[in-house]
Coordinates of C-alpha atoms in Angstrom, one line a residue:
M784 CA 215.8 53.2 74.4
D785 CA 213.3 50.3 75.2
A786 CA 209.5 50.3 74.9
S787 CA 208.7 51.2 78.5
E788 CA 211.0 54.2 78.5
A789 CA 209.4 55.4 75.2
E790 CA 205.9 55.1 76.5
A791 CA 206.8 57.1 79.7
S792 CA 208.4 59.9 77.7
T793 CA 205.3 60.1 75.5
Q794 CA 203.0 60.5 78.5
N795 CA 205.2 63.2 80.0
Q796 CA 205.3 65.1 76.8
G797 CA 201.4 65.0 76.5
K798 CA 201.1 66.3 80.1
E799 CA 203.5 69.2 79.4
E800 CA 201.6 70.1 76.2
G801 CA 198.3 70.1 78.0
A802 CA 199.6 72.3 80.8
S803 CA 201.1 74.7 78.3
S804 CA 197.9 74.9 76.3
G805 CA 195.8 75.6 79.5
Q806 CA 198.1 78.4 80.5
G807 CA 198.3 79.8 77.0
D808 CA 195.3 80.5 74.6
A809 CA 192.0 80.3 76.5
G810 CA 189.8 80.6 73.4
A811 CA 191.3 77.6 71.6
K812 CA 190.0 74.2 72.5
P813 CA 192.1 71.1 72.0
K814 CA 190.8 68.2 70.0
K815 CA 190.8 65.8 72.8
A816 CA 188.8 68.1 75.1
S817 CA 186.0 68.5 72.5
L818 CA 185.9 64.8 71.9
K819 CA 185.6 64.2 75.6
R820 CA 182.7 66.7 75.9
A821 CA 180.9 65.1 72.9
A822 CA 181.3 61.8 74.5
D823 CA 179.8 63.1 77.8
A824 CA 176.8 64.6 75.9
K825 CA 176.3 61.4 74.1
A826 CA 176.3 59.5 77.4
K827 CA 173.8 61.9 78.8
K828 CA 171.6 61.5 75.8
K829 CA 171.7 57.8 76.1
H830 CA 170.8 58.1 79.7
K831 CA 167.8 60.4 79.0
K832 CA 166.6 58.0 76.2
A833 CA 166.6 55.2 78.7
R834 CA 164.3 57.4 81.0
V835 CA 161.7 58.0 78.3
S836 CA 161.8 54.6 76.9
R837 CA 158.5 53.8 78.6
P838 CA 155.6 55.5 76.8
A839 CA 154.5 58.4 79.1
R840 CA 150.9 59.6 78.9
P841 CA 150.2 63.3 78.3
G842 CA 149.1 65.4 81.2
Y843 CA 146.3 67.1 79.4
T844 CA 142.9 66.1 77.8
V845 CA 140.8 67.8 75.1
H846 CA 137.1 68.3 75.8
Q847 CA 134.3 69.7 73.8
G848 CA 131.9 72.1 75.5
E849 CA 128.2 72.7 74.9
D850 CA 129.0 75.8 72.8
M851 CA 131.4 73.8 70.5
L852 CA 134.5 75.1 72.2
L853 CA 137.5 72.8 72.6
V854 CA 139.1 73.2 76.0
I855 CA 142.5 71.7 76.9
S856 CA 142.7 70.8 80.6
S857 CA 145.9 69.7 82.4
S858 CA 147.1 69.5 85.9
T859 CA 148.0 73.2 85.8
S860 CA 145.1 74.3 83.6
Q861 CA 142.4 76.8 84.9
Y862 CA 139.7 74.6 83.3
D863 CA 140.5 71.5 85.3
G864 CA 137.4 70.3 87.1
S865 CA 135.2 73.0 85.6
V866 CA 131.9 72.8 83.8
W867 CA 133.7 72.8 80.5
T868 CA 134.4 69.1 81.0
L869 CA 130.7 68.2 80.8
K870 CA 130.7 66.5 77.4
K871 CA 133.3 64.3 75.7
K872 CA 133.3 63.5 72.1
K873 CA 133.1 60.0 70.8
G874 CA 136.4 58.6 69.6
S875 CA 138.4 61.2 71.5
K876 CA 140.5 58.5 73.2
K877 CA 142.2 57.5 70.0
K878 CA 142.9 61.2 69.2
K879 CA 144.3 61.8 72.6
L880 CA 146.6 58.7 72.3
A881 CA 147.7 59.9 68.9
K882 CA 148.5 63.3 70.2
G883 CA 150.4 61.7 73.1
K884 CA 152.6 59.8 70.6
A885 CA 153.2 62.9 68.6
S886 CA 154.3 64.8 71.6
Q887 CA 156.6 62.0 72.6
V888 CA 158.3 62.1 69.1
K889 CA 158.8 65.8 69.5
K890 CA 160.3 65.4 72.9
K891 CA 162.8 62.9 71.6
K892 CA 164.2 65.5 69.3
T893 CA 164.5 68.0 72.2
V894 CA 167.8 67.7 74.1
N895 CA 167.1 70.0 77.0
A896 CA 163.5 68.9 77.9
K897 CA 161.8 70.5 80.8
P898 CA 161.0 68.3 83.8
K899 CA 157.4 66.9 83.4
L900 CA 154.9 67.5 86.2
E901 CA 153.1 64.5 87.7
S902 CA 149.5 64.2 86.5
K903 CA 146.8 61.6 86.6
P904 CA 146.5 59.2 83.6
V905 CA 144.1 60.1 80.9
I906 CA 141.8 57.2 81.5
E907 CA 141.6 57.8 85.3
K908 CA 140.9 61.5 84.7
E909 CA 138.1 60.7 82.2
E910 CA 136.5 58.3 84.7
E911 CA 136.7 61.0 87.4
V912 CA 135.1 63.6 85.2
A913 CA 132.4 61.2 84.2
N914 CA 131.6 60.5 87.9
L915 CA 131.5 64.2 88.7
F916 CA 129.4 65.3 85.8
I917 CA 126.5 63.7 84.0
T918 CA 126.9 63.7 80.3
Q919 CA 124.0 65.1 78.3
E920 CA 124.0 62.3 75.7
E921 CA 123.7 59.3 78.0
D922 CA 122.1 60.3 81.2
D923 CA 119.9 63.4 80.4
H924 CA 116.7 61.4 80.3
R925 CA 117.3 60.2 83.8
W926 CA 117.6 63.6 85.6
G927 CA 114.2 63.3 87.2
Q928 CA 115.1 60.0 88.8
S929 CA 118.0 61.7 90.7
L930 CA 115.8 64.3 92.4
P931 CA 114.8 63.7 96.0
E932 CA 111.2 62.9 96.5
E933 CA 110.6 65.9 98.7
V934 CA 111.8 68.3 95.9
L935 CA 109.4 66.6 93.4
I936 CA 106.5 67.0 95.9
N937 CA 107.2 70.7 96.3
I938 CA 107.4 71.1 92.5
F939 CA 104.1 69.2 92.0
Q940 CA 102.4 71.3 94.7
I941 CA 103.2 74.5 92.8
V942 CA 101.6 73.1 89.7
V943 CA 98.6 71.7 91.6
I944 CA 97.9 75.1 93.1
Q945 CA 97.8 76.7 89.6
E946 CA 96.4 73.9 87.4
G947 CA 94.7 71.5 89.8
A948 CA 95.4 68.0 90.9
V949 CA 93.5 66.3 88.1
P950 CA 94.6 65.3 85.5
F951 CA 98.1 66.6 86.2
L952 CA 99.0 64.2 89.0
C953 CA 97.5 61.2 87.1
R954 CA 99.7 62.0 84.1
V955 CA 103.0 62.5 85.9
G956 CA 102.4 59.4 88.0
R957 CA 103.1 57.4 84.8
V958 CA 106.6 58.7 84.2
C959 CA 108.6 56.5 86.6
R960 CA 108.4 54.9 90.0
L961 CA 109.8 57.9 91.7
W962 CA 107.4 60.3 90.1
N963 CA 104.5 57.9 90.9
A964 CA 105.5 57.9 94.6
A965 CA 105.7 61.7 94.7
A966 CA 102.4 62.1 92.9
S967 CA 100.8 59.8 95.4
S968 CA 101.6 62.0 98.3
P969 CA 98.3 62.7 100.2
I970 CA 99.3 66.4 100.7
L971 CA 98.8 66.9 96.9
W972 CA 95.3 65.5 96.9
R973 CA 93.7 67.7 99.5
R974 CA 91.9 69.9 96.9
V975 CA 90.5 68.2 93.8
T976 CA 88.2 69.3 91.0
V977 CA 86.9 66.7 88.6
G978 CA 85.4 67.8 85.3
H979 CA 83.4 65.6 82.9
C980 CA 86.2 64.7 80.5
W981 CA 85.2 61.2 79.5
I982 CA 82.6 62.1 76.7
A983 CA 82.2 65.1 74.4
P984 CA 79.5 67.7 75.3
G985 CA 76.1 66.8 73.9
R986 CA 76.8 63.1 73.4
S987 CA 75.2 60.2 75.3
Q988 CA 77.1 58.1 77.8
L989 CA 77.7 54.5 76.8
P990 CA 77.6 51.7 79.4
K991 CA 81.3 51.1 78.8
T992 CA 82.1 54.7 79.5
E993 CA 79.9 54.8 82.6
K994 CA 81.7 51.7 84.0
K995 CA 85.0 53.5 83.3
I996 CA 83.9 56.5 85.2
K997 CA 82.9 54.5 88.2
D998 CA 86.1 52.5 88.2
T999 CA 88.1 55.7 88.0
L1000 CA 86.2 57.2 91.0
D1001 CA 86.7 54.1 93.0
W1002 CA 90.4 54.0 92.3
L1003 CA 90.8 57.7 93.2
A1004 CA 88.9 57.3 96.4
H1005 CA 90.8 54.2 97.5
S1006 CA 94.3 55.3 96.4
R1007 CA 94.4 59.1 96.5
F1008 CA 91.6 60.7 98.5
S1009 CA 92.7 59.7 102.0
Q1010 CA 93.4 63.3 103.0
L1011 CA 90.8 65.0 100.7
R1012 CA 89.5 68.3 102.1
D1013 CA 87.8 70.2 99.2
F1014 CA 86.0 68.3 96.4
S1015 CA 84.4 69.8 93.3
L1016 CA 82.3 68.3 90.5
C1017 CA 81.8 70.4 87.3
H1018 CA 79.3 69.7 84.4
W1019 CA 78.2 66.3 85.5
T1020 CA 74.8 65.2 84.3
K1021 CA 75.0 61.5 85.4
N1022 CA 76.6 59.5 88.2
V1023 CA 76.6 62.5 90.6
D1024 CA 75.0 60.5 93.3
Y1025 CA 77.5 57.7 92.8
A1026 CA 80.4 60.1 93.0
L1027 CA 79.1 61.8 96.2
E1028 CA 78.5 58.4 97.9
V1029 CA 82.0 57.1 97.1
V1030 CA 83.7 60.3 98.2
S1031 CA 81.7 60.6 101.4
Q1032 CA 82.4 57.0 102.4
Y1033 CA 86.2 57.0 101.8
C1034 CA 87.0 60.7 102.5
L1035 CA 86.3 61.2 106.2
H1036 CA 88.1 64.5 106.3
L1037 CA 85.9 66.1 103.6
C1038 CA 85.2 69.8 104.6
S1039 CA 84.0 71.5 101.4
L1040 CA 81.8 70.2 98.6
K1041 CA 81.1 72.2 95.4
L1042 CA 78.7 71.2 92.6
S1043 CA 78.9 73.5 89.5
Y1044 CA 76.4 73.0 86.6
C1045 CA 75.5 69.5 87.8
T1046 CA 72.2 67.7 87.5
G1047 CA 70.6 64.6 88.9
V1048 CA 71.5 65.1 92.6
T1049 CA 68.9 63.2 94.7
A1050 CA 68.2 62.7 98.4
A1051 CA 70.4 59.6 98.5
A1052 CA 73.5 61.7 98.0
F1053 CA 72.6 64.0 100.8
R1054 CA 71.8 61.1 103.1
S1055 CA 75.3 59.6 102.4
L1056 CA 76.9 63.0 103.2
G1057 CA 75.0 63.2 106.5
L1058 CA 75.9 59.6 107.4
H1059 CA 79.7 59.8 106.7
S1060 CA 80.9 63.4 106.2
R1061 CA 80.8 64.7 109.7
S1062 CA 83.4 67.3 109.0
L1063 CA 81.6 68.9 106.1
H1064 CA 80.9 72.6 106.8
S1065 CA 80.7 74.2 103.3
L1066 CA 78.1 73.5 100.5
N1067 CA 78.3 75.3 97.2
L1068 CA 75.4 74.3 94.9
Q1069 CA 75.4 77.3 92.6
Y1070 CA 74.0 76.7 89.0
S1071 CA 73.2 73.1 89.8
E1072 CA 69.9 71.2 89.9
F1073 CA 69.2 69.1 93.0
Q1074 CA 66.3 67.6 94.9
V1075 CA 65.4 70.4 97.3
E1076 CA 63.6 68.1 99.7
G1077 CA 66.7 66.0 100.1
L1078 CA 68.8 69.1 100.9
L1079 CA 66.2 70.4 103.3
E1080 CA 66.2 67.0 105.1
Y1081 CA 70.0 67.2 105.4
L1082 CA 69.9 70.7 106.8
E1083 CA 67.3 69.8 109.4
N1084 CA 69.4 67.0 110.7
H1085 CA 73.0 68.2 110.1
G1086 CA 72.6 72.0 109.6
S1087 CA 74.4 72.8 112.9
Q1088 CA 77.7 71.8 111.3
I1089 CA 77.3 74.0 108.2
R1090 CA 79.3 77.2 108.2
Q1091 CA 79.0 78.2 104.5
I1092 CA 76.2 77.7 102.0
L1093 CA 75.9 79.0 98.5
F1094 CA 73.0 78.4 96.0
S1095 CA 71.3 80.0 93.0
H1096 CA 68.0 81.8 93.1
G1097 CA 65.0 79.8 91.8
L1098 CA 61.4 79.0 92.5
K1099 CA 62.3 75.8 94.4
N1100 CA 65.6 76.9 95.8
D1101 CA 64.0 79.8 97.6
R1102 CA 62.7 77.3 100.2
L1103 CA 66.3 77.0 101.4
L1104 CA 66.4 80.6 102.5
A1105 CA 63.2 80.1 104.3
A1106 CA 64.6 77.1 106.1
I1107 CA 67.7 79.1 107.1
T1108 CA 65.6 81.9 108.5
R1109 CA 63.9 79.3 110.6
G1110 CA 67.2 78.5 112.4
C1111 CA 68.3 75.2 110.8
C1112 CA 71.9 76.6 110.5
P1113 CA 72.6 78.5 113.7
D1114 CA 76.4 78.7 113.2
L1115 CA 76.2 79.9 109.6
E1116 CA 79.0 82.4 108.7
M1117 CA 78.6 82.8 105.0
L1118 CA 75.4 83.0 102.9
E1119 CA 75.4 83.7 99.2
V1120 CA 72.4 83.7 96.8
N1121 CA 73.0 84.6 93.2
T1122 CA 71.4 84.1 89.8
K1123 CA 72.4 84.1 86.1
L1124 CA 72.7 87.4 84.3
D1125 CA 70.0 86.5 81.8
S1126 CA 67.4 85.6 84.5
K1127 CA 64.1 87.4 84.3
D1128 CA 62.6 86.8 87.7
C1129 CA 65.2 88.1 90.2
Q1130 CA 63.0 89.1 93.1
L1131 CA 63.9 87.3 96.4
P1132 CA 61.6 87.8 99.4
V1133 CA 63.6 87.8 102.5
C1134 CA 62.9 88.7 106.2
I1135 CA 66.0 90.4 107.4
Q1136 CA 65.0 90.4 111.1
A1137 CA 64.3 86.7 111.1
L1138 CA 67.6 86.0 109.4
Q1139 CA 69.4 88.1 112.0
M1140 CA 67.9 86.1 114.8
A1141 CA 68.6 82.8 113.1
C1142 CA 72.2 83.5 112.1
P1143 CA 73.8 85.8 114.6
K1144 CA 77.3 84.6 113.6
L1145 CA 77.0 85.6 109.9
K1146 CA 80.1 87.3 108.6
T1147 CA 79.5 87.4 104.8
F1148 CA 76.1 88.1 103.3
R1149 CA 75.8 88.2 99.5
M1150 CA 72.7 88.7 97.3
M1151 CA 74.2 89.0 93.8
N1152 CA 72.0 90.0 90.9
V1153 CA 68.8 89.5 92.8
Q1154 CA 66.3 92.0 94.0
P1155 CA 65.7 91.4 97.8
L1156 CA 62.1 92.2 98.8
H1157 CA 62.0 93.2 102.5
K1158 CA 59.5 91.3 104.5
G1159 CA 58.4 92.2 108.0
M1160 CA 58.1 89.7 110.9
R1161 CA 54.8 88.5 112.0
F1162 CA 52.9 90.1 114.9
G1163 CA 54.9 93.3 114.3
I1164 CA 57.8 92.3 116.4
D1165 CA 60.8 94.5 116.0
P1166 CA 63.9 92.6 117.2
T1167 CA 67.0 94.4 118.4
S1168 CA 69.5 91.8 117.2
G1169 CA 71.4 92.5 114.0
F1170 CA 74.6 91.1 112.4
P1171 CA 77.2 92.1 115.0
L1172 CA 80.0 90.0 113.3
L1173 CA 79.1 91.0 109.7
E1174 CA 82.2 91.9 107.6
E1175 CA 81.0 91.9 104.0
L1176 CA 77.6 92.8 102.5
C1177 CA 77.0 92.5 98.8
I1178 CA 73.7 93.5 97.2
A1179 CA 75.0 94.2 93.7
T1180 CA 72.7 93.9 90.7
T1181 CA 72.9 94.4 86.9
S1182 CA 69.4 95.8 86.5
F1183 CA 67.5 97.8 89.1
S1184 CA 67.4 97.6 92.9
Y1185 CA 64.5 98.6 95.2
L1186 CA 66.9 98.9 98.1
T1187 CA 66.5 102.1 100.0
D1188 CA 68.4 103.8 102.8
R1189 CA 66.0 102.5 105.4
D1190 CA 66.4 98.9 104.2
L1191 CA 70.2 99.3 104.3
R1192 CA 70.0 100.7 107.8
D1193 CA 67.8 97.7 108.9
I1194 CA 70.5 95.3 107.7
L1195 CA 73.6 97.2 109.1
F1196 CA 72.2 98.9 112.2
D1197 CA 74.4 96.7 114.4
S1198 CA 77.4 95.9 112.2
P1199 CA 80.4 97.9 113.4
K1200 CA 82.9 95.4 112.0
L1201 CA 81.8 95.9 108.3
R1202 CA 84.8 96.0 105.9
V1203 CA 83.3 95.5 102.5
L1204 CA 80.1 97.1 101.1
D1205 CA 79.1 96.4 97.6
L1206 CA 76.1 98.4 96.4
R1207 CA 76.6 98.4 92.6
G1208 CA 73.4 99.1 90.8
C1209 CA 71.6 100.4 94.0
S1210 CA 70.6 103.8 92.6
R1211 CA 68.2 104.6 95.5
I1212 CA 71.0 104.7 98.1
T1213 CA 72.2 108.2 98.9
A1214 CA 75.4 109.6 100.4
S1215 CA 73.6 110.7 103.6
G1216 CA 72.2 107.1 104.1
L1217 CA 75.8 105.7 103.8
A1218 CA 77.2 108.3 106.2
A1219 CA 74.6 107.3 108.8
L1220 CA 75.9 103.7 109.0
P1221 CA 77.5 102.6 112.2
C1222 CA 80.6 101.0 110.5
L1223 CA 83.7 103.2 111.1
E1224 CA 86.4 101.1 109.5
L1225 CA 85.1 100.5 106.0
E1226 CA 87.9 99.4 103.6
C1227 CA 86.0 98.8 100.3
L1228 CA 83.1 100.7 98.9
F1229 CA 81.7 99.7 95.5
W1230 CA 78.9 102.1 94.6
G1231 CA 79.2 102.3 90.8
Q1232 CA 76.1 102.6 88.5
Y1233 CA 77.0 100.4 85.5
F1234 CA 73.8 98.9 84.1
S1235 CA 71.0 101.0 85.6
S1236 CA 68.9 102.9 83.0
H1237 CA 66.7 104.6 85.6
V1238 CA 69.2 107.1 86.8
G1239 CA 68.4 110.6 85.6
L1240 CA 71.2 112.3 83.7
S1241 CA 70.2 115.7 84.9
L1242 CA 70.1 115.0 88.6
L1243 CA 73.3 116.0 90.3
K1244 CA 74.2 114.5 93.7
K1245 CA 76.0 115.9 96.7
G1246 CA 77.6 114.6 99.9
L1247 CA 80.4 112.4 98.7
H1248 CA 82.9 114.4 100.8
T1249 CA 81.0 113.2 103.9
L1250 CA 81.9 109.5 103.0
T1251 CA 85.6 110.2 102.2
Q1252 CA 85.9 112.2 105.4
K1253 CA 84.4 109.4 107.5
W1254 CA 86.4 106.5 105.9
S1255 CA 89.6 108.3 104.6
R1256 CA 91.7 106.6 107.3
T1257 CA 90.7 103.0 106.3
L1258 CA 89.4 103.2 102.7
Q1259 CA 91.5 101.1 100.3
Q1260 CA 89.1 100.7 97.3
L1261 CA 86.6 103.3 96.1
D1262 CA 84.2 102.8 93.1
I1263 CA 81.8 105.6 92.3
A1264 CA 81.6 105.0 88.5
H1265 CA 78.9 107.1 86.8
Q1266 CA 77.8 108.7 90.0
L1267 CA 76.8 112.3 89.1
F1268 CA 78.4 114.3 91.9
T1269 CA 79.3 117.9 91.2
E1270 CA 82.8 119.1 90.5
E1271 CA 83.1 121.0 93.8
D1272 CA 81.9 117.9 95.7
L1273 CA 84.4 115.7 94.0
E1274 CA 87.3 118.1 94.6
L1275 CA 86.4 118.3 98.3
A1276 CA 86.1 114.5 98.5
M1277 CA 89.5 114.0 96.9
S1278 CA 91.0 116.4 99.4
Y1279 CA 89.8 114.3 102.3
L1280 CA 91.3 111.2 100.7
C1281 CA 94.7 112.9 100.6
Q1282 CA 94.6 113.4 104.4
A1283 CA 95.1 109.6 104.9
E1284 CA 98.4 107.8 104.9
A1285 CA 100.2 107.5 101.6
D1286 CA 99.8 103.7 101.4
T1287 CA 96.1 103.5 102.2
L1288 CA 94.2 104.0 98.9
R1289 CA 95.0 101.4 96.3
S1290 CA 92.1 101.4 93.8
L1291 CA 90.0 104.3 92.6
N1292 CA 87.3 104.1 89.9
L1293 CA 86.1 107.5 88.7
S1294 CA 84.7 106.4 85.3
G1295 CA 82.0 108.6 83.9
T1296 CA 82.2 111.2 86.7
R1297 CA 82.8 114.9 86.6
I1298 CA 86.3 114.7 88.0
T1299 CA 88.6 117.6 87.0
P1300 CA 92.5 117.7 86.7
R1301 CA 92.6 120.0 89.6
A1302 CA 90.8 117.5 91.9
L1303 CA 92.8 114.6 90.6
R1304 CA 96.4 115.9 90.9
P1305 CA 96.6 115.8 94.7
V1306 CA 95.4 112.2 94.9
I1307 CA 97.9 110.9 92.3
G1308 CA 100.7 112.9 93.9
Q1309 CA 100.2 111.8 97.5
M1310 CA 98.7 108.3 97.3
T1311 CA 101.9 106.3 96.5
A1312 CA 100.2 102.9 96.8
L1313 CA 97.6 103.6 94.2
D1314 CA 97.9 101.0 91.5
Y1315 CA 94.5 101.1 89.7
L1316 CA 92.8 104.2 88.4
N1317 CA 89.9 104.3 86.0
L1318 CA 89.4 107.6 84.2
S1319 CA 87.4 106.4 81.2
S1320 CA 84.5 108.5 80.0
C1321 CA 85.4 111.4 82.2
R1322 CA 84.1 114.5 80.3
Y1323 CA 86.2 117.1 82.2
L1324 CA 89.6 115.5 81.5
P1325 CA 91.8 115.9 78.4
R1326 CA 91.3 113.3 75.7
G1327 CA 94.7 111.7 76.1
V1328 CA 94.2 110.7 79.7
K1329 CA 90.7 109.1 79.5
R1330 CA 91.6 105.4 80.0
I1331 CA 92.4 102.8 82.7
Y1332 CA 95.7 103.0 84.4
R1333 CA 97.3 99.9 86.0
G1334 CA 100.5 100.0 88.0
Q1335 CA 102.1 102.8 90.1
E1336 CA 104.6 103.7 87.3
D1337 CA 101.8 104.2 84.8
I1338 CA 99.9 106.4 87.2
R1339 CA 103.0 108.5 88.0
Q1340 CA 103.3 109.3 84.3
L1341 CA 99.7 110.6 84.3
L1342 CA 100.7 113.3 86.8
D1343 CA 103.0 114.9 84.2
K1344 CA 100.1 115.1 81.7
L1345 CA 97.8 116.8 84.1
E1346 CA 100.2 119.7 84.9

């Protein structure tokens, strides 16, 4: 037998053995088949190794949150693109690469590795997160530079309303260019109050300080006061004339001027106001010393544009009231005369009839802590004109008032639009005199007796129910503190108040009265809008309830104590 025949016979024998083994034992595996499968697995392993030969970057990143939590974000993570990716720790890139290598080593040992999802590279993902979120470490000090200018102006306006424009706007203007531009907005500088903050109280003013004050006023007038409407000076003893001259020259829209506790105002300042400030209609000179002749000259020439004037009572200042009664301010709508609480001479002679003829448009008339002495007109003329537009009358005092029912009727005989009536300290006014007034829609009645020592403790009054019956529909605030009305009269008066709508009465002061729990319960139960109740020193109430109540909830709890 030659070599070719031997080889053919060998091949035929192997085929027969393979066929017989496949048809026979199914559980036994021949040696060649196992070797063949191992070779196939080895080839597959080599093929996979060739795939991962290039270093693949992991599909996740580790971030540290503000609360020290480590968050792992990947393409399938729920934290991807969330606020947890705000802050990244320094040196995290090396740790991420090290973790990536470790994961690659682990994947090499795994034969059946899961197919990997496509994800962005770590570096690109970090750049994207950095663009979306501002890190706290690097960019936190620049958050104000990213706000729109309109938003900054609105924020500044809220602060200006509460704290004033000066010095707040001057300080925030130094932060950056954006804040300076926002703080320079003319809408924020419409109402300005300047106090004397350059020197300490009681110290003299040096020439260098005076120059600094003038330079500051010049800069404010040129750069900030283009739309100024209301201007106030407080506690200025020098340079008041200079301030008023600068403001009047550069602030053509000035409408209101207030001088509080200022001295040294001369006629030159009033002349400058008359020459430049043609829109000025409000003058507040309370508690300030000024040259009366200069103000009288100003009122004689420009009094027709004045709508509001306020000044303090004094021997020289009383000439202003005489000039007003002569008709120098025909369009006057508000007149207020007050004095300090420690003033001794508080008597103010005033001719009501002359004032009614001179100021027929008067809406607010206040004489606070003064004692008006009624003067009749010459030649016995009794004019028929009153205050037809008057809405508020205040004749409150802390000592004693000579005002009688007749005087009050002479003031209000033609005032049907009166809303506020303040008669605190006027002990000679009676309930019948108030009930005879022509005003039918009174909203606030202040009639408490706080400081008067002339009221007899044994004298009881009657007639309060006539007032509550007349104004129960409109009365919102009622103050009858220390008025000695009887228990029956108070109970009847409270019953009339309960006939109004539930949201009408909001403030009730019964301090020192003879109010009883029986009279008080209906008012508290039905007046749901009542948010202020004064029951201090009420002798007919239990001890635990004699106090001041603020808020509707606090008053509702009182109702349980009275039952």
